C-alpha positions in Angstrom: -22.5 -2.4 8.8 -19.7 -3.6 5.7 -16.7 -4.0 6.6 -14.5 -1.5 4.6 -11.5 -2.9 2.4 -9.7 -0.5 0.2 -7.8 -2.3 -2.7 -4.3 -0.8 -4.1 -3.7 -2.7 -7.1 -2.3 -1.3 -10.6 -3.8 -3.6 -12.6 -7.7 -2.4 -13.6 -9.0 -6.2 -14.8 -7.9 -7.9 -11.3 -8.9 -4.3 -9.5 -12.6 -4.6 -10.9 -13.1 -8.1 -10.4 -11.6 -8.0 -6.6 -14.0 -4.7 -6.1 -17.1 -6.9 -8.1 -17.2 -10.0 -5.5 -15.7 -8.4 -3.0 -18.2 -5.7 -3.4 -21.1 -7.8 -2.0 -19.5 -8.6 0.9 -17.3 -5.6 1.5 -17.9 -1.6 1.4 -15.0 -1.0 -1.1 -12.7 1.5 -2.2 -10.0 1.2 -4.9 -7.3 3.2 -6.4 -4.6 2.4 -9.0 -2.0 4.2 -7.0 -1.5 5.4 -3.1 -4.0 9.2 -2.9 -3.6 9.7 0.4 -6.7 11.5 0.9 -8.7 8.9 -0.8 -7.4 6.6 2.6 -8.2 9.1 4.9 -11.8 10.1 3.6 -12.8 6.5 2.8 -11.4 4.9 6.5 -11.0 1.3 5.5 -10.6 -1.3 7.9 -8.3 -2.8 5.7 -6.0 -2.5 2.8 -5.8 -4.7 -0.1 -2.2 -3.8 -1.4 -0.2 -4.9 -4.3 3.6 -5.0 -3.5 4.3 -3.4 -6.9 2.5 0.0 -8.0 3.4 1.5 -10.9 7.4 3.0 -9.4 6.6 2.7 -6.0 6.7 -0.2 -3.6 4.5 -1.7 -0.8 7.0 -0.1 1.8 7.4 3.2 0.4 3.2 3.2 0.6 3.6 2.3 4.1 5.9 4.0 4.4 3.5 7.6 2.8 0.6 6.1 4.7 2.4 6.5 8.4 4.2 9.4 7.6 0.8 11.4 6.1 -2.0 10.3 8.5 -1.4 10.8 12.4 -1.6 7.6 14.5 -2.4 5.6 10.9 -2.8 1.8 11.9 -5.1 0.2 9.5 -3.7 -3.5 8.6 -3.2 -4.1 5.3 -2.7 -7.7 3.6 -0.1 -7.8 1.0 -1.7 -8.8 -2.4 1.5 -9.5 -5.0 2.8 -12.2 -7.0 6.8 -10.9 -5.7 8.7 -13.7 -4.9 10.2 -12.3 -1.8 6.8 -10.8 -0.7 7.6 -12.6 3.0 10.5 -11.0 3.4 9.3 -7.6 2.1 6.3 -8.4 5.0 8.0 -7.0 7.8 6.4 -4.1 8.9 4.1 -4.6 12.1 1.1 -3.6 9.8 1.2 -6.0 7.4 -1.9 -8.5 8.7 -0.9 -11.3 6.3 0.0 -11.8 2.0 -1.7 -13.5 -0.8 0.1 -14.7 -2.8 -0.2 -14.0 -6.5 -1.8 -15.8 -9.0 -4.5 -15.9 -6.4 -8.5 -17.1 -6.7 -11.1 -15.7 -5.3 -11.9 -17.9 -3.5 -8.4 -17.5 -1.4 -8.9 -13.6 -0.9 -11.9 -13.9 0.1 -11.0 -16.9 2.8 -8.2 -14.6 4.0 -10.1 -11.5 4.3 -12.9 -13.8 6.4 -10.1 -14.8 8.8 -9.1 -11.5 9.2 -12.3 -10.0 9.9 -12.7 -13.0 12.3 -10.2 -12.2 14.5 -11.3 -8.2 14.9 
């Protein structure tokens, strides 16, 4: 069975391509901002998430995510071209970051390690 990654990214041209080769590897989902329910009813084993969506940040969606789902605990891998994105990668959820600009080939070799270690 696919490994599920959900991707939160604002920006529909890298969100398609991610969800296009990611897609043969991974069962994804994708959203341009943080639905809740979408989370919930798809049950990712990861999430893709960009530090900056639309207003909100990367903790404020952590932030909704533990304060809206009971017990939530799905890793996520910070996806953003923020400067400070290692600082803003405290939370005990935050599984790893890729930096932005970003190949491919580099998101997929950290969602590989990821899935290695589960």
């Amino acid at each position: 069975m696919k490994k599920k990654v959900y991707i939160l990214e604002d920006d529909p041209d890298l969100r398609d391509i991610l969800a296009h080769v990611l897609g043969k590897e991974y069962e994804i989902g994708m959203s341009e901002e943080l639905d809740v329910s979408d989370v919930v009813v798809f049950q990712p084993d990861l999430i893709l998430m960009d530090h900056g969506i639309g207003n909100s940040t990367s903790e404020q969606n952590i932030r909704s995510l533990k304060n809206n789902i009971p017990g939530f605990g799905i890793p996520i891998i910070l996806f953003s071209g923020h400067p400070d994105i290692s600082r803003l990668a405290i939370d005990p959820l935050v599984a790893g970051i890729i930096r932005k600009p970003a190949g491919i080939s580099e998101v997929r070799a950290h969602l590989e390690s990821f899935f290695s270690t589960q």
